[in-house]
Structure formats: C-alpha cells, structure tokens
Amino acid sequence: MLLLPAVVTHEQAGACSRMLAQALRRVPESHAVADASALDRFDSSALAVLLECRRDALAMGKTFGVRKLPPRLRALASLYGIEPLLPQEA
C-alpha cells in the first residue's frame, strides 16, 4: 500500500511524488492502492500527485485506486472531472 503523508500542498508535491514513485516500484501486486487516510492538509497539488502516481502505476501494468480520500479532496476531484480516474477502494 502506498501511504500519503498528512500534508500535501504545492510545497511538498514534488517530494511526495518521488516518494510514491519509489514505493510503487516495491509493490509486488498488480493493483496499487494509495492510502490517503493520513491526509489532513492539502490543496489541488494532492490531486496532481495522485494522478502522477496513477500514470506511473498504469505504465507498470498495474491498476490503481485510492483508499480513504478526504471528502473535500474527492469533491475537488469531482469538480475537476477527474474523480473516475481515482476509484475508491474499500
């Protein structure tokens, strides 16, 4: 499972993307899940980070989903029309 930190804003986005890319390479399964349960403070950069992680996963032949995306961030994804790209995991 890929764990997002508590804070993902524009300032942390690059480092977070690199951290998730490294973690993704260690995921042995064909389905990668990003756990956003710790995510407390964020801006739209968090969506960019998740979309980049999704692109990386798909490039590796993996499917991708997100667990416990905060409701405000899911609403923002819906507003931008990208919610279907970040399927919710149980």
PDB file of N, CA and C in Angstrom:
ATOM      1  N   MET A   1       0.837  -1.175   0.000  1.00  0.00           N
ATOM      2  CA  MET A   1       0.000   0.000   0.000  1.00  0.00           C
ATOM      3  C   MET A   1       0.885   1.241   0.000  1.00  0.00           C
ATOM      4  N   LEU A   2       0.467   2.235  -0.761  1.00  0.00           N
ATOM      5  CA  LEU A   2       1.190   3.500  -0.869  1.00  0.00           C
ATOM      6  C   LEU A   2       0.576   4.478   0.127  1.00  0.00           C
ATOM      7  N   LEU A   3       1.369   5.008   1.026  1.00  0.00           N
ATOM      8  CA  LEU A   3       0.855   5.876   2.085  1.00  0.00           C
ATOM      9  C   LEU A   3       1.143   7.340   1.795  1.00  0.00           C
ATOM     10  N   LEU A   4       0.091   8.135   1.744  1.00  0.00           N
ATOM     11  CA  LEU A   4       0.264   9.576   1.580  1.00  0.00           C
ATOM     12  C   LEU A   4       0.535  10.201   2.939  1.00  0.00           C
ATOM     13  N   PRO A   5       1.352  11.242   2.976  1.00  0.00           N
ATOM     14  CA  PRO A   5       1.634  11.916   4.249  1.00  0.00           C
ATOM     15  C   PRO A   5       0.445  12.775   4.685  1.00  0.00           C
ATOM     16  N   ALA A   6       0.559  13.381   5.855  1.00  0.00           N
ATOM     17  CA  ALA A   6      -0.517  14.218   6.395  1.00  0.00           C
ATOM     18  C   ALA A   6      -0.689  15.513   5.609  1.00  0.00           C
ATOM     19  N   VAL A   7       0.392  16.011   5.027  1.00  0.00           N
ATOM     20  CA  VAL A   7       0.347  17.292   4.316  1.00  0.00           C
ATOM     21  C   VAL A   7       0.852  17.105   2.885  1.00  0.00           C
ATOM     22  N   VAL A   8       0.017  17.487   1.918  1.00  0.00           N
ATOM     23  CA  VAL A   8       0.430  17.506   0.509  1.00  0.00           C
ATOM     24  C   VAL A   8      -0.103  18.803  -0.100  1.00  0.00           C
ATOM     25  N   THR A   9       0.774  19.787  -0.144  1.00  0.00           N
ATOM     26  CA  THR A   9       0.466  21.055  -0.803  1.00  0.00           C
ATOM     27  C   THR A   9       1.502  21.254  -1.900  1.00  0.00           C
ATOM     28  N   HIS A  10       1.431  22.382  -2.559  1.00  0.00           N
ATOM     29  CA  HIS A  10       2.378  22.665  -3.640  1.00  0.00           C
ATOM     30  C   HIS A  10       3.828  22.497  -3.172  1.00  0.00           C
ATOM     31  N   GLU A  11       4.102  22.894  -1.941  1.00  0.00           N
ATOM     32  CA  GLU A  11       5.468  22.812  -1.411  1.00  0.00           C
ATOM     33  C   GLU A  11       5.969  21.375  -1.294  1.00  0.00           C
ATOM     34  N   GLN A  12       5.104  20.432  -0.951  1.00  0.00           N
ATOM     35  CA  GLN A  12       5.508  19.043  -0.739  1.00  0.00           C
ATOM     36  C   GLN A  12       5.266  18.145  -1.947  1.00  0.00           C
ATOM     37  N   ALA A  13       4.597  18.642  -2.968  1.00  0.00           N
ATOM     38  CA  ALA A  13       4.154  17.788  -4.073  1.00  0.00           C
ATOM     39  C   ALA A  13       5.291  17.040  -4.759  1.00  0.00           C
ATOM     40  N   GLY A  14       6.378  17.714  -5.068  1.00  0.00           N
ATOM     41  CA  GLY A  14       7.489  17.051  -5.758  1.00  0.00           C
ATOM     42  C   GLY A  14       8.088  15.928  -4.938  1.00  0.00           C
ATOM     43  N   ALA A  15       8.354  16.200  -3.670  1.00  0.00           N
ATOM     44  CA  ALA A  15       8.933  15.178  -2.790  1.00  0.00           C
ATOM     45  C   ALA A  15       7.961  14.026  -2.593  1.00  0.00           C
ATOM     46  N   CYS A  16       6.677  14.337  -2.468  1.00  0.00           N
ATOM     47  CA  CYS A  16       5.676  13.287  -2.285  1.00  0.00           C
ATOM     48  C   CYS A  16       5.579  12.412  -3.534  1.00  0.00           C
ATOM     49  N   SER A  17       5.614  13.009  -4.701  1.00  0.00           N
ATOM     50  CA  SER A  17       5.573  12.239  -5.950  1.00  0.00           C
ATOM     51  C   SER A  17       6.764  11.300  -6.059  1.00  0.00           C
ATOM     52  N   ARG A  18       7.940  11.796  -5.708  1.00  0.00           N
ATOM     53  CA  ARG A  18       9.141  10.941  -5.757  1.00  0.00           C
ATOM     54  C   ARG A  18       9.032   9.791  -4.761  1.00  0.00           C
ATOM     55  N   MET A  19       8.536  10.074  -3.558  1.00  0.00           N
ATOM     56  CA  MET A  19       8.380   9.042  -2.538  1.00  0.00           C
ATOM     57  C   MET A  19       7.390   7.968  -2.994  1.00  0.00           C
ATOM     58  N   LEU A  20       6.274   8.394  -3.575  1.00  0.00           N
ATOM     59  CA  LEU A  20       5.280   7.430  -4.048  1.00  0.00           C
ATOM     60  C   LEU A  20       5.806   6.619  -5.227  1.00  0.00           C
ATOM     61  N   ALA A  21       6.572   7.240  -6.110  1.00  0.00           N
ATOM     62  CA  ALA A  21       7.145   6.516  -7.252  1.00  0.00           C
ATOM     63  C   ALA A  21       8.094   5.424  -6.773  1.00  0.00           C
ATOM     64  N   GLN A  22       8.899   5.728  -5.766  1.00  0.00           N
ATOM     65  CA  GLN A  22       9.803   4.716  -5.206  1.00  0.00           C
ATOM     66  C   GLN A  22       9.013   3.592  -4.557  1.00  0.00           C
ATOM     67  N   ALA A  23       7.991   3.952  -3.784  1.00  0.00           N
ATOM     68  CA  ALA A  23       7.174   2.942  -3.110  1.00  0.00           C
ATOM     69  C   ALA A  23       6.426   2.083  -4.122  1.00  0.00           C
ATOM     70  N   LEU A  24       5.965   2.686  -5.199  1.00  0.00           N
ATOM     71  CA  LEU A  24       5.223   1.958  -6.226  1.00  0.00           C
ATOM     72  C   LEU A  24       6.078   0.867  -6.856  1.00  0.00           C
ATOM     73  N   ARG A  25       7.349   1.135  -7.037  1.00  0.00           N
ATOM     74  CA  ARG A  25       8.243   0.122  -7.624  1.00  0.00           C
ATOM     75  C   ARG A  25       8.389  -1.094  -6.713  1.00  0.00           C
ATOM     76  N   ARG A  26       8.091  -0.935  -5.433  1.00  0.00           N
ATOM     77  CA  ARG A  26       8.204  -2.053  -4.489  1.00  0.00           C
ATOM     78  C   ARG A  26       6.887  -2.806  -4.294  1.00  0.00           C
ATOM     79  N   VAL A  27       5.817  -2.355  -4.932  1.00  0.00           N
ATOM     80  CA  VAL A  27       4.516  -3.020  -4.807  1.00  0.00           C
ATOM     81  C   VAL A  27       4.521  -4.247  -5.715  1.00  0.00           C
ATOM     82  N   PRO A  28       4.459  -5.463  -5.127  1.00  0.00           N
ATOM     83  CA  PRO A  28       4.529  -6.669  -5.954  1.00  0.00           C
ATOM     84  C   PRO A  28       3.209  -6.999  -6.657  1.00  0.00           C
ATOM     85  N   GLU A  29       2.109  -6.512  -6.129  1.00  0.00           N
ATOM     86  CA  GLU A  29       0.806  -6.835  -6.688  1.00  0.00           C
ATOM     87  C   GLU A  29       0.565  -6.084  -7.997  1.00  0.00           C
ATOM     88  N   SER A  30      -0.428  -6.554  -8.739  1.00  0.00           N
ATOM     89  CA  SER A  30      -0.772  -5.892  -9.998  1.00  0.00           C
ATOM     90  C   SER A  30      -1.774  -4.759  -9.784  1.00  0.00           C
ATOM     91  N   HIS A  31      -2.164  -4.542  -8.538  1.00  0.00           N
ATOM     92  CA  HIS A  31      -3.089  -3.456  -8.199  1.00  0.00           C
ATOM     93  C   HIS A  31      -2.451  -2.605  -7.111  1.00  0.00           C
ATOM     94  N   ALA A  32      -2.264  -1.330  -7.379  1.00  0.00           N
ATOM     95  CA  ALA A  32      -1.666  -0.414  -6.407  1.00  0.00           C
ATOM     96  C   ALA A  32      -2.765   0.429  -5.762  1.00  0.00           C
ATOM     97  N   VAL A  33      -2.667   0.581  -4.443  1.00  0.00           N
ATOM     98  CA  VAL A  33      -3.641   1.373  -3.698  1.00  0.00           C
ATOM     99  C   VAL A  33      -2.911   2.461  -2.931  1.00  0.00           C
ATOM    100  N   ALA A  34      -3.340   3.702  -3.128  1.00  0.00           N
ATOM    101  CA  ALA A  34      -2.800   4.827  -2.369  1.00  0.00           C
ATOM    102  C   ALA A  34      -3.728   5.067  -1.181  1.00  0.00           C
ATOM    103  N   ASP A  35      -3.176   5.005   0.020  1.00  0.00           N
ATOM    104  CA  ASP A  35      -3.948   5.221   1.245  1.00  0.00           C
ATOM    105  C   ASP A  35      -3.830   6.692   1.640  1.00  0.00           C
ATOM    106  N   ALA A  36      -4.943   7.406   1.570  1.00  0.00           N
ATOM    107  CA  ALA A  36      -4.954   8.836   1.882  1.00  0.00           C
ATOM    108  C   ALA A  36      -5.531   9.117   3.265  1.00  0.00           C
ATOM    109  N   SER A  37      -5.631   8.104   4.115  1.00  0.00           N
ATOM    110  CA  SER A  37      -6.274   8.284   5.418  1.00  0.00           C
ATOM    111  C   SER A  37      -5.543   9.276   6.314  1.00  0.00           C
ATOM    112  N   ALA A  38      -4.246   9.438   6.154  1.00  0.00           N
ATOM    113  CA  ALA A  38      -3.484  10.382   6.979  1.00  0.00           C
ATOM    114  C   ALA A  38      -3.563  11.808   6.448  1.00  0.00           C
ATOM    115  N   LEU A  39      -4.042  11.970   5.229  1.00  0.00           N
ATOM    116  CA  LEU A  39      -4.055  13.280   4.574  1.00  0.00           C
ATOM    117  C   LEU A  39      -4.972  14.242   5.325  1.00  0.00           C
ATOM    118  N   ASP A  40      -4.366  15.306   5.844  1.00  0.00           N
ATOM    119  CA  ASP A  40      -5.100  16.251   6.677  1.00  0.00           C
ATOM    120  C   ASP A  40      -5.109  17.659   6.078  1.00  0.00           C
ATOM    121  N   ARG A  41      -3.982  18.067   5.507  1.00  0.00           N
ATOM    122  CA  ARG A  41      -3.865  19.403   4.918  1.00  0.00           C
ATOM    123  C   ARG A  41      -3.387  19.230   3.483  1.00  0.00           C
ATOM    124  N   PHE A  42      -4.140  19.810   2.554  1.00  0.00           N
ATOM    125  CA  PHE A  42      -3.835  19.590   1.140  1.00  0.00           C
ATOM    126  C   PHE A  42      -4.391  20.729   0.310  1.00  0.00           C
ATOM    127  N   ASP A  43      -3.914  20.793  -0.921  1.00  0.00           N
ATOM    128  CA  ASP A  43      -4.502  21.665  -1.929  1.00  0.00           C
ATOM    129  C   ASP A  43      -4.630  20.830  -3.200  1.00  0.00           C
ATOM    130  N   SER A  44      -4.929  21.460  -4.306  1.00  0.00           N
ATOM    131  CA  SER A  44      -5.136  20.703  -5.544  1.00  0.00           C
ATOM    132  C   SER A  44      -3.881  19.966  -5.998  1.00  0.00           C
ATOM    133  N   SER A  45      -2.731  20.318  -5.453  1.00  0.00           N
ATOM    134  CA  SER A  45      -1.495  19.593  -5.775  1.00  0.00           C
ATOM    135  C   SER A  45      -1.592  18.129  -5.370  1.00  0.00           C
ATOM    136  N   ALA A  46      -2.379  17.833  -4.345  1.00  0.00           N
ATOM    137  CA  ALA A  46      -2.556  16.438  -3.928  1.00  0.00           C
ATOM    138  C   ALA A  46      -3.190  15.620  -5.049  1.00  0.00           C
ATOM    139  N   LEU A  47      -4.102  16.235  -5.788  1.00  0.00           N
ATOM    140  CA  LEU A  47      -4.701  15.534  -6.927  1.00  0.00           C
ATOM    141  C   LEU A  47      -3.672  15.298  -8.019  1.00  0.00           C
ATOM    142  N   ALA A  48      -2.826  16.274  -8.265  1.00  0.00           N
ATOM    143  CA  ALA A  48      -1.768  16.105  -9.266  1.00  0.00           C
ATOM    144  C   ALA A  48      -0.833  14.972  -8.868  1.00  0.00           C
ATOM    145  N   VAL A  49      -0.513  14.879  -7.586  1.00  0.00           N
ATOM    146  CA  VAL A  49       0.355  13.807  -7.087  1.00  0.00           C
ATOM    147  C   VAL A  49      -0.312  12.454  -7.312  1.00  0.00           C
ATOM    148  N   LEU A  50      -1.598  12.352  -6.987  1.00  0.00           N
ATOM    149  CA  LEU A  50      -2.310  11.084  -7.178  1.00  0.00           C
ATOM    150  C   LEU A  50      -2.419  10.716  -8.655  1.00  0.00           C
ATOM    151  N   LEU A  51      -2.655  11.699  -9.506  1.00  0.00           N
ATOM    152  CA  LEU A  51      -2.730  11.411 -10.943  1.00  0.00           C
ATOM    153  C   LEU A  51      -1.381  10.964 -11.495  1.00  0.00           C
ATOM    154  N   GLU A  52      -0.303  11.557 -11.006  1.00  0.00           N
ATOM    155  CA  GLU A  52       1.028  11.121 -11.439  1.00  0.00           C
ATOM    156  C   GLU A  52       1.298   9.691 -10.979  1.00  0.00           C
ATOM    157  N   CYS A  53       0.901   9.385  -9.756  1.00  0.00           N
ATOM    158  CA  CYS A  53       1.076   8.026  -9.245  1.00  0.00           C
ATOM    159  C   CYS A  53       0.255   7.040 -10.082  1.00  0.00           C
ATOM    160  N   ARG A  54      -0.953   7.430 -10.447  1.00  0.00           N
ATOM    161  CA  ARG A  54      -1.796   6.580 -11.296  1.00  0.00           C
ATOM    162  C   ARG A  54      -1.120   6.337 -12.642  1.00  0.00           C
ATOM    163  N   ARG A  55      -0.596   7.401 -13.253  1.00  0.00           N
ATOM    164  CA  ARG A  55       0.103   7.249 -14.543  1.00  0.00           C
ATOM    165  C   ARG A  55       1.279   6.289 -14.412  1.00  0.00           C
ATOM    166  N   ASP A  56       2.048   6.439 -13.332  1.00  0.00           N
ATOM    167  CA  ASP A  56       3.191   5.552 -13.109  1.00  0.00           C
ATOM    168  C   ASP A  56       2.729   4.108 -12.950  1.00  0.00           C
ATOM    169  N   ALA A  57       1.658   3.904 -12.181  1.00  0.00           N
ATOM    170  CA  ALA A  57       1.137   2.551 -11.965  1.00  0.00           C
ATOM    171  C   ALA A  57       0.691   1.936 -13.290  1.00  0.00           C
ATOM    172  N   LEU A  58      -0.052   2.689 -14.074  1.00  0.00           N
ATOM    173  CA  LEU A  58      -0.523   2.171 -15.362  1.00  0.00           C
ATOM    174  C   LEU A  58       0.640   1.859 -16.291  1.00  0.00           C
ATOM    175  N   ALA A  59       1.683   2.680 -16.254  1.00  0.00           N
ATOM    176  CA  ALA A  59       2.868   2.432 -17.083  1.00  0.00           C
ATOM    177  C   ALA A  59       3.564   1.139 -16.683  1.00  0.00           C
ATOM    178  N   MET A  60       3.392   0.735 -15.425  1.00  0.00           N
ATOM    179  CA  MET A  60       3.983  -0.517 -14.937  1.00  0.00           C
ATOM    180  C   MET A  60       3.031  -1.697 -15.115  1.00  0.00           C
ATOM    181  N   GLY A  61       1.888  -1.457 -15.744  1.00  0.00           N
ATOM    182  CA  GLY A  61       0.921  -2.526 -15.957  1.00  0.00           C
ATOM    183  C   GLY A  61       0.056  -2.815 -14.746  1.00  0.00           C
ATOM    184  N   LYS A  62      -0.015  -1.880 -13.809  1.00  0.00           N
ATOM    185  CA  LYS A  62      -0.812  -2.054 -12.598  1.00  0.00           C
ATOM    186  C   LYS A  62      -2.096  -1.231 -12.708  1.00  0.00           C
ATOM    187  N   THR A  63      -3.123  -1.686 -12.027  1.00  0.00           N
ATOM    188  CA  THR A  63      -4.312  -0.864 -11.870  1.00  0.00           C
ATOM    189  C   THR A  63      -4.102   0.006 -10.636  1.00  0.00           C
ATOM    190  N   PHE A  64      -4.974   1.000 -10.436  1.00  0.00           N
ATOM    191  CA  PHE A  64      -4.747   1.976  -9.368  1.00  0.00           C
ATOM    192  C   PHE A  64      -6.052   2.384  -8.714  1.00  0.00           C
ATOM    193  N   GLY A  65      -6.015   2.532  -7.403  1.00  0.00           N
ATOM    194  CA  GLY A  65      -7.165   3.014  -6.647  1.00  0.00           C
ATOM    195  C   GLY A  65      -6.699   3.810  -5.448  1.00  0.00           C
ATOM    196  N   VAL A  66      -7.648   4.495  -4.816  1.00  0.00           N
ATOM    197  CA  VAL A  66      -7.339   5.337  -3.661  1.00  0.00           C
ATOM    198  C   VAL A  66      -8.242   4.941  -2.502  1.00  0.00           C
ATOM    199  N   ARG A  67      -7.642   4.807  -1.342  1.00  0.00           N
ATOM    200  CA  ARG A  67      -8.367   4.441  -0.126  1.00  0.00           C
ATOM    201  C   ARG A  67      -8.482   5.674   0.771  1.00  0.00           C
ATOM    202  N   LYS A  68      -9.684   5.922   1.256  1.00  0.00           N
ATOM    203  CA  LYS A  68      -9.959   6.979   2.239  1.00  0.00           C
ATOM    204  C   LYS A  68      -9.525   8.376   1.796  1.00  0.00           C
ATOM    205  N   LEU A  69      -9.880   8.729   0.580  1.00  0.00           N
ATOM    206  CA  LEU A  69      -9.631  10.088   0.106  1.00  0.00           C
ATOM    207  C   LEU A  69     -10.543  11.026   0.897  1.00  0.00           C
ATOM    208  N   PRO A  70     -10.009  12.087   1.490  1.00  0.00           N
ATOM    209  CA  PRO A  70     -10.854  13.008   2.259  1.00  0.00           C
ATOM    210  C   PRO A  70     -12.012  13.542   1.406  1.00  0.00           C
ATOM    211  N   PRO A  71     -13.183  13.682   2.006  1.00  0.00           N
ATOM    212  CA  PRO A  71     -14.355  14.139   1.242  1.00  0.00           C
ATOM    213  C   PRO A  71     -14.127  15.456   0.491  1.00  0.00           C
ATOM    214  N   ARG A  72     -13.428  16.400   1.092  1.00  0.00           N
ATOM    215  CA  ARG A  72     -13.173  17.679   0.411  1.00  0.00           C
ATOM    216  C   ARG A  72     -12.314  17.482  -0.833  1.00  0.00           C
ATOM    217  N   LEU A  73     -11.355  16.567  -0.756  1.00  0.00           N
ATOM    218  CA  LEU A  73     -10.497  16.322  -1.913  1.00  0.00           C
ATOM    219  C   LEU A  73     -11.259  15.551  -2.991  1.00  0.00           C
ATOM    220  N   ARG A  74     -12.129  14.625  -2.579  1.00  0.00           N
ATOM    221  CA  ARG A  74     -12.957  13.906  -3.548  1.00  0.00           C
ATOM    222  C   ARG A  74     -13.905  14.886  -4.248  1.00  0.00           C
ATOM    223  N   ALA A  75     -14.444  15.847  -3.497  1.00  0.00           N
ATOM    224  CA  ALA A  75     -15.322  16.857  -4.098  1.00  0.00           C
ATOM    225  C   ALA A  75     -14.555  17.706  -5.111  1.00  0.00           C
ATOM    226  N   LEU A  76     -13.319  18.033  -4.794  1.00  0.00           N
ATOM    227  CA  LEU A  76     -12.488  18.800  -5.721  1.00  0.00           C
ATOM    228  C   LEU A  76     -12.205  17.985  -6.987  1.00  0.00           C
ATOM    229  N   ALA A  77     -11.933  16.695  -6.812  1.00  0.00           N
ATOM    230  CA  ALA A  77     -11.710  15.819  -7.966  1.00  0.00           C
ATOM    231  C   ALA A  77     -12.964  15.756  -8.837  1.00  0.00           C
ATOM    232  N   SER A  78     -14.114  15.712  -8.198  1.00  0.00           N
ATOM    233  CA  SER A  78     -15.377  15.694  -8.938  1.00  0.00           C
ATOM    234  C   SER A  78     -15.576  17.000  -9.703  1.00  0.00           C
ATOM    235  N   LEU A  79     -15.288  18.115  -9.056  1.00  0.00           N
ATOM    236  CA  LEU A  79     -15.404  19.425  -9.695  1.00  0.00           C
ATOM    237  C   LEU A  79     -14.515  19.517 -10.937  1.00  0.00           C
ATOM    238  N   TYR A  80     -13.310  18.961 -10.847  1.00  0.00           N
ATOM    239  CA  TYR A  80     -12.367  18.980 -11.969  1.00  0.00           C
ATOM    240  C   TYR A  80     -12.670  17.911 -13.020  1.00  0.00           C
ATOM    241  N   GLY A  81     -13.622  17.010 -12.711  1.00  0.00           N
ATOM    242  CA  GLY A  81     -13.986  15.963 -13.656  1.00  0.00           C
ATOM    243  C   GLY A  81     -13.018  14.796 -13.700  1.00  0.00           C
ATOM    244  N   ILE A  82     -12.219  14.635 -12.648  1.00  0.00           N
ATOM    245  CA  ILE A  82     -11.222  13.553 -12.643  1.00  0.00           C
ATOM    246  C   ILE A  82     -11.532  12.470 -11.616  1.00  0.00           C
ATOM    247  N   GLU A  83     -12.659  12.571 -10.926  1.00  0.00           N
ATOM    248  CA  GLU A  83     -12.986  11.580  -9.899  1.00  0.00           C
ATOM    249  C   GLU A  83     -12.963  10.143 -10.430  1.00  0.00           C
ATOM    250  N   PRO A  84     -13.459   9.879 -11.649  1.00  0.00           N
ATOM    251  CA  PRO A  84     -13.406   8.499 -12.153  1.00  0.00           C
ATOM    252  C   PRO A  84     -11.978   7.948 -12.301  1.00  0.00           C
ATOM    253  N   LEU A  85     -10.996   8.828 -12.400  1.00  0.00           N
ATOM    254  CA  LEU A  85      -9.606   8.378 -12.533  1.00  0.00           C
ATOM    255  C   LEU A  85      -9.009   7.942 -11.200  1.00  0.00           C
ATOM    256  N   LEU A  86      -9.716   8.244 -10.102  1.00  0.00           N
ATOM    257  CA  LEU A  86      -9.228   7.917  -8.761  1.00  0.00           C
ATOM    258  C   LEU A  86     -10.262   7.044  -8.055  1.00  0.00           C
ATOM    259  N   PRO A  87     -10.457   5.803  -8.530  1.00  0.00           N
ATOM    260  CA  PRO A  87     -11.500   4.954  -7.956  1.00  0.00           C
ATOM    261  C   PRO A  87     -11.264   4.676  -6.474  1.00  0.00           C
ATOM    262  N   GLN A  88     -12.372   4.705  -5.744  1.00  0.00           N
ATOM    263  CA  GLN A  88     -12.307   4.499  -4.299  1.00  0.00           C
ATOM    264  C   GLN A  88     -12.192   3.018  -3.971  1.00  0.00           C
ATOM    265  N   GLU A  89     -11.287   2.724  -3.059  1.00  0.00           N
ATOM    266  CA  GLU A  89     -11.088   1.363  -2.567  1.00  0.00           C
ATOM    267  C   GLU A  89     -11.747   1.223  -1.202  1.00  0.00           C
ATOM    268  N   ALA A  90     -12.155   0.032  -0.863  1.00  0.00           N
ATOM    269  CA  ALA A  90     -12.768  -0.226   0.455  1.00  0.00           C
ATOM    270  C   ALA A  90     -11.739  -0.194   1.560  1.00  0.00           C
TER     271      ALA A  90
END
